[in-house]
C-alpha atoms as a printed R data frame, in Angstrom:
    type eleno elety resid chain resno       x       y       z
1   ATOM     1    CA   MET     A     1  20.038  -3.242   4.693
2   ATOM     2    CA   THR     A     2  16.979  -5.127   3.435
3   ATOM     3    CA   VAL     A     3  16.508  -5.597  -0.309
4   ATOM     4    CA   TYR     A     4  12.901  -4.782  -1.201
5   ATOM     5    CA   LEU     A     5  11.409  -7.213  -3.735
6   ATOM     6    CA   ASP     A     6   7.686  -6.998  -2.971
7   ATOM     7    CA   TYR     A     7   6.477  -4.490  -5.570
8   ATOM     8    CA   GLN     A     8   3.108  -6.227  -5.998
9   ATOM     9    CA   ALA     A     9   2.272  -5.607  -2.334
10  ATOM    10    CA   THR     A    10   3.268  -1.952  -2.516
11  ATOM    11    CA   THR     A    11   5.848   0.252  -4.205
12  ATOM    12    CA   PRO     A    12   8.283   2.780  -2.730
13  ATOM    13    CA   LEU     A    13   6.828   6.273  -2.636
14  ATOM    14    CA   ALA     A    14   8.246   8.446  -5.409
15  ATOM    15    CA   PRO     A    15  10.135  11.448  -3.927
16  ATOM    16    CA   GLU     A    16   8.239  13.730  -6.312
17  ATOM    17    CA   ALA     A    17   4.904  12.446  -4.978
18  ATOM    18    CA   PHE     A    18   6.046  13.025  -1.402
19  ATOM    19    CA   ASP     A    19   7.126  16.584  -2.210
20  ATOM    20    CA   ALA     A    20   3.738  17.329  -3.777
21  ATOM    21    CA   MET     A    21   1.918  16.109  -0.682
22  ATOM    22    CA   VAL     A    22   3.844  17.967   2.028
23  ATOM    23    CA   PRO     A    23   2.429  21.501   1.547
24  ATOM    24    CA   LEU     A    24  -1.098  20.113   1.322
25  ATOM    25    CA   LEU     A    25  -0.643  18.280   4.600
26  ATOM    26    CA   ARG     A    26   1.148  21.109   6.395
27  ATOM    27    CA   ASP     A    27  -0.138  24.421   5.066
28  ATOM    28    CA   GLN     A    28  -2.926  24.087   2.482
29  ATOM    29    CA   PHE     A    29  -5.294  22.202   4.745
30  ATOM    30    CA   ALA     A    30  -8.671  23.512   3.537
31  ATOM    31    CA   ASN     A    31 -11.565  21.174   2.776
32  ATOM    32    CA   PRO     A    32 -11.697  20.775  -1.025
33  ATOM    33    CA   HIS     A    33 -15.502  20.734  -0.873
34  ATOM    34    CA   SER     A    34 -15.715  24.171   0.746
35  ATOM    35    CA   ALA     A    35 -16.841  27.114  -1.384
36  ATOM    36    CA   HIS     A    36 -14.362  29.700  -0.081
37  ATOM    37    CA   ARG     A    37 -11.105  30.627  -1.807
38  ATOM    38    CA   LEU     A    38  -8.918  28.234   0.181
39  ATOM    39    CA   GLY     A    39 -11.364  25.408  -0.440
40  ATOM    40    CA   ARG     A    40 -11.403  26.137  -4.158
41  ATOM    41    CA   ALA     A    41  -7.590  26.131  -4.207
42  ATOM    42    CA   ALA     A    42  -7.569  22.694  -2.580
43  ATOM    43    CA   ALA     A    43 -10.227  21.498  -5.037
44  ATOM    44    CA   ALA     A    44  -8.040  22.659  -7.914
45  ATOM    45    CA   GLN     A    45  -5.281  20.357  -6.680
46  ATOM    46    CA   VAL     A    46  -7.742  17.455  -6.644
47  ATOM    47    CA   GLU     A    47  -8.916  18.185 -10.182
48  ATOM    48    CA   ARG     A    48  -5.353  18.499 -11.453
49  ATOM    49    CA   ALA     A    49  -4.634  15.059 -10.007
50  ATOM    50    CA   ARG     A    50  -7.834  13.663 -11.522
51  ATOM    51    CA   ASP     A    51  -6.676  14.783 -14.955
52  ATOM    52    CA   GLU     A    52  -3.202  13.251 -14.523
53  ATOM    53    CA   ILE     A    53  -4.628   9.896 -13.435
54  ATOM    54    CA   GLY     A    54  -7.187   9.927 -16.231
55  ATOM    55    CA   ALA     A    55  -4.484  10.432 -18.847
56  ATOM    56    CA   LEU     A    56  -3.531   6.739 -18.449
57  ATOM    57    CA   LEU     A    57  -7.133   5.547 -18.772
58  ATOM    58    CA   PRO     A    58  -9.501   5.237 -21.760
59  ATOM    59    CA   ASP     A    59 -11.220   8.326 -23.139
60  ATOM    60    CA   GLY     A    60 -14.906   9.004 -22.571
61  ATOM    61    CA   GLY     A    61 -15.262   8.483 -18.853
62  ATOM    62    CA   ARG     A    62 -14.985  10.050 -15.403
63  ATOM    63    CA   LEU     A    63 -12.754   9.274 -12.456
64  ATOM    64    CA   LEU     A    64 -14.106   8.835  -8.926
65  ATOM    65    CA   PHE     A    65 -11.624   8.964  -6.062
66  ATOM    66    CA   THR     A    66 -11.937   6.274  -3.400
67  ATOM    67    CA   SER     A    67  -9.944   5.154  -0.360
68  ATOM    68    CA   GLY     A    68  -8.251   2.473  -2.453
69  ATOM    69    CA   ALA     A    69  -8.851  -0.240  -5.014
70  ATOM    70    CA   THR     A    70 -10.832  -2.406  -2.590
71  ATOM    71    CA   GLU     A    71 -13.433   0.318  -2.199
72  ATOM    72    CA   ALA     A    72 -13.395   1.001  -5.942
73  ATOM    73    CA   LEU     A    73 -14.068  -2.677  -6.700
74  ATOM    74    CA   ASN     A    74 -16.820  -2.845  -4.099
75  ATOM    75    CA   LEU     A    75 -18.484   0.232  -5.549
76  ATOM    76    CA   ALA     A    76 -18.319  -1.236  -9.057
77  ATOM    77    CA   ILE     A    77 -19.594  -4.687  -8.066
78  ATOM    78    CA   GLN     A    78 -22.208  -3.789  -5.478
79  ATOM    79    CA   GLY     A    79 -23.379  -0.747  -7.391
80  ATOM    80    CA   ALA     A    80 -23.706  -2.475 -10.767
81  ATOM    81    CA   PRO     A    81 -27.146  -3.134 -12.268
82  ATOM    82    CA   ALA     A    82 -29.012  -6.311 -11.371
83  ATOM    83    CA   GLY     A    83 -28.114  -9.551 -13.077
84  ATOM    84    CA   GLY     A    84 -25.675 -12.395 -12.784
85  ATOM    85    CA   ILE     A    85 -21.974 -11.879 -12.119
86  ATOM    86    CA   VAL     A    86 -19.153 -13.691 -13.904
87  ATOM    87    CA   THR     A    87 -15.578 -13.531 -12.655
88  ATOM    88    CA   LEU     A    88 -12.373 -15.588 -12.570
89  ATOM    89    CA   ALA     A    89 -10.991 -18.055 -10.025
90  ATOM    90    CA   THR     A    90  -7.728 -16.096  -9.771
91  ATOM    91    CA   GLU     A    91  -9.241 -12.724  -8.876
92  ATOM    92    CA   HIS     A    92  -8.233 -10.719  -5.823
93  ATOM    93    CA   ALA     A    93 -10.184 -11.278  -2.612
94  ATOM    94    CA   ALA     A    94 -11.709  -7.810  -3.030
95  ATOM    95    CA   VAL     A    95 -13.611  -9.268  -5.982
96  ATOM    96    CA   LEU     A    96 -14.129 -12.882  -4.919
97  ATOM    97    CA   ASP     A    97 -15.263 -12.073  -1.394
98  ATOM    98    CA   THR     A    98 -17.599  -9.336  -2.620
99  ATOM    99    CA   VAL     A    99 -19.314 -11.508  -5.214
100 ATOM   100    CA   ALA     A   100 -19.566 -14.317  -2.638
101 ATOM   101    CA   ALA     A   101 -21.378 -11.936  -0.283
102 ATOM   102    CA   LEU     A   102 -23.782 -10.990  -3.079
103 ATOM   103    CA   GLU     A   103 -24.330 -14.653  -3.913
104 ATOM   104    CA   VAL     A   104 -25.509 -15.236  -0.350
105 ATOM   105    CA   LYS     A   105 -28.077 -12.498  -0.960
106 ATOM   106    CA   GLY     A   106 -29.382 -14.245  -4.074
107 ATOM   107    CA   ARG     A   107 -27.233 -12.991  -6.964
108 ATOM   108    CA   GLN     A   108 -26.170 -15.649  -9.454
109 ATOM   109    CA   VAL     A   109 -22.377 -15.898  -9.518
110 ATOM   110    CA   THR     A   110 -20.181 -17.871 -11.926
111 ATOM   111    CA   VAL     A   111 -16.466 -18.235 -11.211
112 ATOM   112    CA   LEU     A   112 -14.592 -19.228 -14.354
113 ATOM   113    CA   PRO     A   113 -11.636 -21.628 -14.226
114 ATOM   114    CA   VAL     A   114  -8.181 -20.895 -15.587
115 ATOM   115    CA   GLY     A   115  -5.658 -23.186 -17.221
116 ATOM   116    CA   ASN     A   116  -2.243 -24.202 -15.930
117 ATOM   117    CA   ASP     A   117  -0.891 -21.037 -17.530
118 ATOM   118    CA   GLY     A   118  -3.240 -18.915 -15.426
119 ATOM   119    CA   GLN     A   119  -5.305 -17.637 -18.334
120 ATOM   120    CA   VAL     A   120  -9.074 -17.893 -18.472
121 ATOM   121    CA   ASP     A   121 -10.741 -20.607 -20.523
122 ATOM   122    CA   LEU     A   122 -12.413 -18.462 -23.190
123 ATOM   123    CA   GLU     A   123 -14.783 -21.263 -24.246
124 ATOM   124    CA   ALA     A   124 -16.019 -21.509 -20.660
125 ATOM   125    CA   ALA     A   125 -16.310 -17.725 -20.575
126 ATOM   126    CA   GLU     A   126 -18.381 -17.643 -23.767
127 ATOM   127    CA   ALA     A   127 -20.691 -20.332 -22.379
128 ATOM   128    CA   ALA     A   128 -21.169 -18.434 -19.109
129 ATOM   129    CA   ILE     A   129 -21.471 -14.831 -20.298
130 ATOM   130    CA   LEU     A   130 -25.019 -14.860 -21.644
131 ATOM   131    CA   PRO     A   131 -28.016 -12.492 -21.568
132 ATOM   132    CA   GLY     A   132 -29.056 -12.096 -17.942
133 ATOM   133    CA   VAL     A   133 -25.509 -11.482 -16.775
134 ATOM   134    CA   GLY     A   134 -25.145  -7.924 -15.508
135 ATOM   135    CA   LEU     A   135 -21.440  -7.745 -14.736
136 ATOM   136    CA   VAL     A   136 -18.200  -9.434 -15.789
137 ATOM   137    CA   ALA     A   137 -15.126  -8.716 -13.632
138 ATOM   138    CA   ALA     A   138 -11.533  -9.660 -14.440
139 ATOM   139    CA   MET     A   139  -8.038  -8.606 -13.432
140 ATOM   140    CA   LEU     A   140  -5.770  -7.452 -16.258
141 ATOM   141    CA   VAL     A   141  -2.463  -8.394 -14.559
142 ATOM   142    CA   ASN     A   142  -2.711 -10.937 -11.777
143 ATOM   143    CA   ASN     A   143  -1.294  -9.713  -8.486
144 ATOM   144    CA   GLU     A   144   0.191 -13.080  -7.495
145 ATOM   145    CA   ILE     A   145   1.552 -14.583 -10.710
146 ATOM   146    CA   GLY     A   146   1.655 -11.613 -13.085
147 ATOM   147    CA   VAL     A   147  -0.356 -13.355 -15.813
148 ATOM   148    CA   ILE     A   148  -2.142 -11.061 -18.267
149 ATOM   149    CA   GLN     A   149  -5.756 -11.947 -19.054
150 ATOM   150    CA   PRO     A   150  -7.418 -11.369 -22.473
151 ATOM   151    CA   VAL     A   151  -9.499  -8.564 -21.015
152 ATOM   152    CA   ASP     A   152 -10.512  -7.144 -24.382
153 ATOM   153    CA   LYS     A   153 -12.067 -10.478 -25.410
154 ATOM   154    CA   LEU     A   154 -13.868 -10.811 -22.094
155 ATOM   155    CA   ALA     A   155 -15.203  -7.257 -22.407
156 ATOM   156    CA   ASN     A   156 -16.525  -7.998 -25.879
157 ATOM   157    CA   LEU     A   157 -18.308 -11.103 -24.566
158 ATOM   158    CA   ALA     A   158 -19.801  -9.004 -21.763
159 ATOM   159    CA   HIS     A   159 -21.093  -6.367 -24.157
160 ATOM   160    CA   ARG     A   160 -22.569  -8.978 -26.466
161 ATOM   161    CA   ALA     A   161 -24.586 -10.244 -23.483
162 ATOM   162    CA   GLY     A   162 -25.602  -6.720 -22.448
163 ATOM   163    CA   ALA     A   163 -23.367  -6.698 -19.364
164 ATOM   164    CA   LEU     A   164 -20.880  -4.199 -17.989
165 ATOM   165    CA   PHE     A   165 -17.199  -5.104 -17.825
166 ATOM   166    CA   LEU     A   166 -15.093  -4.257 -14.773
167 ATOM   167    CA   CYS     A   167 -11.304  -4.374 -15.050
168 ATOM   168    CA   ASP     A   168  -9.159  -4.653 -11.937
169 ATOM   169    CA   ALA     A   169  -6.132  -2.784 -13.306
170 ATOM   170    CA   VAL     A   170  -4.337  -2.302 -10.001
171 ATOM   171    CA   GLN     A   171  -1.190  -4.152 -11.125
172 ATOM   172    CA   ALA     A   172  -1.485  -3.071 -14.761
173 ATOM   173    CA   TYR     A   173  -2.111   0.666 -14.503
174 ATOM   174    CA   GLY     A   174   0.750   2.605 -16.088
175 ATOM   175    CA   ARG     A   175   2.512  -0.607 -17.114
176 ATOM   176    CA   VAL     A   176   0.184  -2.518 -19.439
177 ATOM   177    CA   PRO     A   177  -2.260  -0.750 -21.811
178 ATOM   178    CA   ILE     A   178  -5.850  -0.832 -20.559
179 ATOM   179    CA   PRO     A   179  -8.266  -1.790 -23.358
180 ATOM   180    CA   ASP     A   180 -10.775   0.849 -24.445
181 ATOM   181    CA   SER     A   181 -13.546  -1.749 -24.194
182 ATOM   182    CA   CYS     A   182 -13.640  -1.623 -20.382
183 ATOM   183    CA   ASP     A   183 -16.680  -0.006 -18.739
184 ATOM   184    CA   MET     A   184 -15.118   0.352 -15.285
185 ATOM   185    CA   VAL     A   185 -11.486   0.299 -14.179
186 ATOM   186    CA   ALA     A   186 -10.194   0.132 -10.599
187 ATOM   187    CA   VAL     A   187  -6.732   1.537  -9.808
188 ATOM   188    CA   SER     A   188  -4.627   2.220  -6.714
189 ATOM   189    CA   ALA     A   189  -1.986   4.862  -5.958
190 ATOM   190    CA   HIS     A   190   0.392   2.845  -3.825
191 ATOM   191    CA   LYS     A   191   1.034   0.306  -6.585
192 ATOM   192    CA   ILE     A   192   2.540   3.047  -8.797
193 ATOM   193    CA   HIS     A   193   4.815   4.815  -6.278
194 ATOM   194    CA   GLY     A   194   2.001   6.926  -4.864
195 ATOM   195    CA   PRO     A   195   0.625   7.105  -1.302
196 ATOM   196    CA   LYS     A   196  -1.465   4.485   0.443
197 ATOM   197    CA   GLY     A   197  -5.057   5.324   1.250
198 ATOM   198    CA   VAL     A   198  -6.253   6.536  -2.141
199 ATOM   199    CA   GLY     A   199  -7.480   4.793  -5.277
200 ATOM   200    CA   ALA     A   200  -9.992   5.442  -7.995
201 ATOM   201    CA   LEU     A   201 -12.749   3.952 -10.104
202 ATOM   202    CA   TRP     A   202 -12.942   5.036 -13.740
203 ATOM   203    CA   LEU     A   203 -16.492   4.854 -15.044
204 ATOM   204    CA   ARG     A   204 -17.353   5.029 -18.736
205 ATOM   205    CA   ASP     A   205 -19.824   7.724 -19.755
206 ATOM   206    CA   GLY     A   206 -23.295   6.205 -19.722
207 ATOM   207    CA   ALA     A   207 -22.446   3.392 -17.308
208 ATOM   208    CA   ARG     A   208 -24.823   3.532 -14.363
209 ATOM   209    CA   LEU     A   209 -24.018   2.638 -10.769
210 ATOM   210    CA   SER     A   210 -25.853   2.964  -7.475
211 ATOM   211    CA   PRO     A   211 -23.944   4.321  -4.459
212 ATOM   212    CA   VAL     A   212 -23.041   1.814  -1.769
213 ATOM   213    CA   MET     A   213 -21.981   4.416   0.806
214 ATOM   214    CA   HIS     A   214 -24.201   7.360   1.632
215 ATOM   215    CA   GLY     A   215 -23.461  10.817   2.974
216 ATOM   216    CA   GLY     A   216 -22.440  13.979   1.167
217 ATOM   217    CA   GLY     A   217 -22.149  12.402  -2.270
218 ATOM   218    CA   GLN     A   218 -18.939  14.314  -2.923
219 ATOM   219    CA   GLU     A   219 -17.782  12.194  -5.882
220 ATOM   220    CA   ALA     A   220 -20.536  12.643  -8.481
221 ATOM   221    CA   GLY     A   221 -23.123  11.401  -6.008
222 ATOM   222    CA   LEU     A   222 -21.587   7.918  -6.033
223 ATOM   223    CA   ARG     A   223 -18.925   8.124  -3.339
224 ATOM   224    CA   SER     A   224 -19.394  10.108  -0.163
225 ATOM   225    CA   GLY     A   225 -16.624  11.410   2.052
226 ATOM   226    CA   THR     A   226 -14.197  14.319   2.237
227 ATOM   227    CA   LEU     A   227 -11.291  13.856  -0.134
228 ATOM   228    CA   SER     A   228  -7.683  14.340   0.923
229 ATOM   229    CA   PRO     A   229  -6.067  16.814  -1.492
230 ATOM   230    CA   ALA     A   230  -2.643  15.590  -0.358
231 ATOM   231    CA   LEU     A   231  -3.359  11.953  -1.209
232 ATOM   232    CA   CYS     A   232  -4.991  12.907  -4.489
233 ATOM   233    CA   ALA     A   233  -2.027  15.105  -5.415
234 ATOM   234    CA   GLY     A   234   0.452  12.346  -4.574
235 ATOM   235    CA   PHE     A   235  -1.548   9.953  -6.734
236 ATOM   236    CA   GLY     A   236  -1.599  12.471  -9.572
237 ATOM   237    CA   VAL     A   237   2.152  13.035  -9.533
238 ATOM   238    CA   ALA     A   238   2.779   9.280  -9.377
239 ATOM   239    CA   ALA     A   239   0.515   8.796 -12.409
240 ATOM   240    CA   ARG     A   240   2.311  11.557 -14.309
241 ATOM   241    CA   LEU     A   241   5.662   9.912 -13.602
242 ATOM   242    CA   MET     A   242   4.333   6.545 -14.805
243 ATOM   243    CA   ARG     A   243   3.422   8.225 -18.081
244 ATOM   244    CA   GLU     A   244   6.612  10.239 -18.459
245 ATOM   245    CA   ARG     A   245   8.939   7.401 -17.443
246 ATOM   246    CA   ALA     A   246   7.059   4.617 -19.233
247 ATOM   247    CA   GLU     A   247   9.831   3.689 -21.665
248 ATOM   248    CA   GLN     A   248  12.582   4.002 -19.077
249 ATOM   249    CA   ASP     A   249  10.704   1.958 -16.474
250 ATOM   250    CA   HIS     A   250   9.810  -0.712 -19.031
251 ATOM   251    CA   ALA     A   251  13.415  -1.087 -20.180
252 ATOM   252    CA   HIS     A   252  14.632  -1.315 -16.587
253 ATOM   253    CA   VAL     A   253  12.086  -3.997 -15.681
254 ATOM   254    CA   GLU     A   254  13.026  -6.014 -18.771
255 ATOM   255    CA   THR     A   255  16.695  -5.873 -17.758
256 ATOM   256    CA   LEU     A   256  15.850  -7.038 -14.248
257 ATOM   257    CA   TRP     A   257  13.573  -9.788 -15.596
258 ATOM   258    CA   ARG     A   258  16.245 -11.256 -17.869
259 ATOM   259    CA   ARG     A   259  18.773 -11.215 -15.058
260 ATOM   260    CA   ALA     A   260  16.315 -12.734 -12.592
261 ATOM   261    CA   LEU     A   261  15.651 -15.686 -14.888
262 ATOM   262    CA   MET     A   262  19.392 -16.374 -14.910
263 ATOM   263    CA   LEU     A   263  19.795 -15.905 -11.162
264 ATOM   264    CA   PHE     A   264  16.918 -18.260 -10.351
265 ATOM   265    CA   GLU     A   265  17.774 -20.913 -12.912
266 ATOM   266    CA   GLY     A   266  16.532 -24.280 -11.707
267 ATOM   267    CA   TRP     A   267  13.362 -22.832 -10.207
268 ATOM   268    CA   THR     A   268  10.008 -23.379 -11.978
269 ATOM   269    CA   LEU     A   269   7.979 -20.434 -13.223
270 ATOM   270    CA   ASN     A   270   4.336 -20.351 -12.103
271 ATOM   271    CA   GLY     A   271   1.904 -19.266 -14.814
272 ATOM   272    CA   SER     A   272   2.375 -18.307 -18.427
273 ATOM   273    CA   ALA     A   273   5.911 -17.526 -19.569
274 ATOM   274    CA   GLY     A   274   4.654 -15.292 -22.379
275 ATOM   275    CA   ALA     A   275   1.441 -13.588 -21.291
276 ATOM   276    CA   ARG     A   276   2.703 -11.903 -18.153
277 ATOM   277    CA   TYR     A   277   4.050  -8.681 -16.689
278 ATOM   278    CA   HIS     A   278   7.804  -9.052 -16.238
279 ATOM   279    CA   GLY     A   279   8.004  -7.193 -12.947
280 ATOM   280    CA   ASN     A   280   6.412 -10.214 -11.271
281 ATOM   281    CA   LEU     A   281   8.436 -13.417 -10.909
282 ATOM   282    CA   ASN     A   282   6.446 -16.146  -9.174
283 ATOM   283    CA   ILE     A   283   8.545 -19.311  -8.896
284 ATOM   284    CA   ARG     A   284   8.703 -22.576  -7.011
285 ATOM   285    CA   ARG     A   285  11.318 -25.132  -6.088
286 ATOM   286    CA   GLU     A   286  10.891 -28.810  -5.292
287 ATOM   287    CA   GLY     A   287  10.865 -29.535  -1.578
288 ATOM   288    CA   LEU     A   288  10.970 -25.872  -0.598
289 ATOM   289    CA   ASP     A   289   9.032 -24.449   2.329
290 ATOM   290    CA   GLY     A   290   8.363 -20.854   1.269
291 ATOM   291    CA   ALA     A   291   7.434 -19.687   4.769
292 ATOM   292    CA   ARG     A   292  10.684 -21.060   6.151
293 ATOM   293    CA   LEU     A   293  12.629 -19.433   3.316
294 ATOM   294    CA   LEU     A   294  11.000 -16.097   4.116
295 ATOM   295    CA   SER     A   295  12.037 -16.487   7.751
296 ATOM   296    CA   ASP     A   296  15.597 -17.485   6.816
297 ATOM   297    CA   CYS     A   297  16.066 -14.562   4.410
298 ATOM   298    CA   ARG     A   298  15.519 -11.674   6.782
299 ATOM   299    CA   ASP     A   299  17.495  -9.263   4.618
300 ATOM   300    CA   VAL     A   300  15.201  -9.799   1.611
301 ATOM   301    CA   ALA     A   301  11.590  -8.581   1.470
302 ATOM   302    CA   PHE     A   302   9.701 -10.900  -0.884
303 ATOM   303    CA   SER     A   303   6.335 -12.590  -0.643
304 ATOM   304    CA   LEU     A   304   4.519 -15.914  -0.623
305 ATOM   305    CA   GLY     A   305   1.561 -14.408  -2.492
306 ATOM   306    CA   SER     A   306  -1.007 -11.683  -1.925
307 ATOM   307    CA   ALA     A   307  -0.166  -9.431   1.025
308 ATOM   308    CA   CYS     A   308  -3.909  -9.247   1.742
309 ATOM   309    CA   ALA     A   309  -3.991 -13.004   2.474
310 ATOM   310    CA   SER     A   310  -0.630 -13.340   4.230
311 ATOM   311    CA   GLY     A   311  -0.731 -15.114   7.547
312 ATOM   312    CA   SER     A   312  -3.837 -17.129   6.699
313 ATOM   313    CA   GLY     A   313  -1.853 -20.379   6.575
314 ATOM   314    CA   ARG     A   314  -3.835 -21.468   3.519
315 ATOM   315    CA   PRO     A   315  -2.223 -22.196   0.154
316 ATOM   316    CA   SER     A   316  -2.765 -19.455  -2.395
317 ATOM   317    CA   HIS     A   317  -6.114 -19.784  -4.181
318 ATOM   318    CA   VAL     A   318  -4.391 -18.482  -7.324
319 ATOM   319    CA   LEU     A   319  -1.734 -21.207  -7.283
320 ATOM   320    CA   ARG     A   320  -4.360 -23.854  -6.561
321 ATOM   321    CA   ALA     A   321  -6.430 -22.542  -9.470
322 ATOM   322    CA   ILE     A   322  -3.549 -23.150 -11.905
323 ATOM   323    CA   GLY     A   323  -3.313 -26.753 -10.753
324 ATOM   324    CA   LEU     A   324  -0.531 -26.663  -8.178
325 ATOM   325    CA   SER     A   325  -0.691 -29.060  -5.244
326 ATOM   326    CA   ASP     A   326  -0.624 -27.728  -1.695
327 ATOM   327    CA   ARG     A   327   3.027 -28.764  -1.508
328 ATOM   328    CA   GLU     A   328   3.918 -26.929  -4.702
329 ATOM   329    CA   ALA     A   329   1.970 -23.849  -3.649
330 ATOM   330    CA   ARG     A   330   3.733 -23.737  -0.292
331 ATOM   331    CA   GLY     A   331   7.047 -24.030  -2.107
332 ATOM   332    CA   SER     A   332   6.338 -20.945  -4.213
333 ATOM   333    CA   VAL     A   333   7.549 -17.391  -3.721
334 ATOM   334    CA   ARG     A   334   6.756 -14.083  -5.419
335 ATOM   335    CA   ILE     A   335   9.543 -11.678  -6.290
336 ATOM   336    CA   GLY     A   336   8.486  -8.214  -7.427
337 ATOM   337    CA   PHE     A   337  10.773  -5.474  -8.709
338 ATOM   338    CA   GLY     A   338  10.563  -2.170 -10.521
339 ATOM   339    CA   ARG     A   339  11.754   1.413 -10.869
340 ATOM   340    CA   TYR     A   340  13.951   1.669  -7.800
341 ATOM   341    CA   THR     A   341  15.348  -1.885  -7.794
342 ATOM   342    CA   THR     A   342  19.021  -2.111  -8.765
343 ATOM   343    CA   LEU     A   343  20.753  -5.049 -10.432
344 ATOM   344    CA   THR     A   344  23.109  -5.251  -7.475
345 ATOM   345    CA   GLU     A   345  20.184  -5.566  -5.082
346 ATOM   346    CA   LEU     A   346  18.571  -8.272  -7.203
347 ATOM   347    CA   GLU     A   347  21.814 -10.240  -7.411
348 ATOM   348    CA   SER     A   348  22.414  -9.946  -3.676
349 ATOM   349    CA   ALA     A   349  18.869 -11.091  -2.893
350 ATOM   350    CA   ALA     A   350  19.108 -14.037  -5.276
351 ATOM   351    CA   ARG     A   351  22.353 -15.178  -3.652
352 ATOM   352    CA   ILE     A   352  20.785 -15.066  -0.185
353 ATOM   353    CA   MET     A   353  17.625 -16.867  -1.318
354 ATOM   354    CA   ASN     A   354  19.441 -19.546  -3.305
355 ATOM   355    CA   GLU     A   355  21.824 -20.271  -0.445
356 ATOM   356    CA   ALA     A   356  18.955 -20.587   2.028
357 ATOM   357    CA   ALA     A   357  17.002 -22.798  -0.385
358 ATOM   358    CA   ALA     A   358  20.043 -25.053  -0.813
359 ATOM   359    CA   VAL     A   359  20.309 -25.477   2.960
360 ATOM   360    CA   GLN     A   360  16.671 -26.568   3.040
361 ATOM   361    CA   ALA     A   361  17.271 -29.110   0.284
362 ATOM   362    CA   ALA     A   362  20.361 -30.573   1.988
363 ATOM   363    CA   PRO     A   363  19.818 -34.028   3.533
């Protein structure tokens, strides 16, 4: 049986979320945008889910359902008011590729560097976030190295310059508090034990966006397309469980984190040791070939970095941004764990990975 340690790529679906989805897929199939009784019943399920998801987000805003976080980030970035864009070198491709496409069309884009710890250089941020900038975008918890950015400080700099602040909270939602200073927040269901194919963009009251996809305008005129009540309901239940199990999940992750540091003693931690989410262990070992290790450890599901960039053959842009050489980046692996990971599974996986790494290092 394979030990699953890739929680940043996706999380196991919560049984409760699955159970909530089944009747909406099988029996209650009405279009939630229809005006008849069955349609209104489906719409009620969507609105119940919207409330559950919103309970983990700041007050004073509205939640727009999307197909996932990538669409939510595109809506926020492409739909934001005119002006320059400032973001970070360690952002997800959904942000970096989108701002690069806008730069080709004439938008001014500034990509801020990070230090060896993975955190943004706030002096560089202050120098770049000036009047004329329309949007600042930053990830709260990095998907590859788990480092937590000072989002509240970046948001304050954005507001001082008259810009909106977009927070990519995909890895943070339900785990790390989201600052009230954010203007937009992108989240995803499948990172919190919900279904794939649904995400959301939270938009502060008064923040203005232009739609980037046109049609029926089902989501407040900003996002067109028929919603899936089943996916929304699964997302809502997953969000409720994140809220109800917050203390239990946090304690479990801390236990796993402490044990993981012992099990992988001798490996080097990538990114800040203090400012990070402890469900993400990104480590490297001298002389290691991470791709070979992944192939040798077929009974362990871990990662070499972002699942969205896997197979590219290029070193991680996040690891390069924190100063790692190509060799060091290729010798790095990401281990992600959470609610359904057991200590026994973690210990078994560590034994397999350490033994395979030792074989690599042998002359």
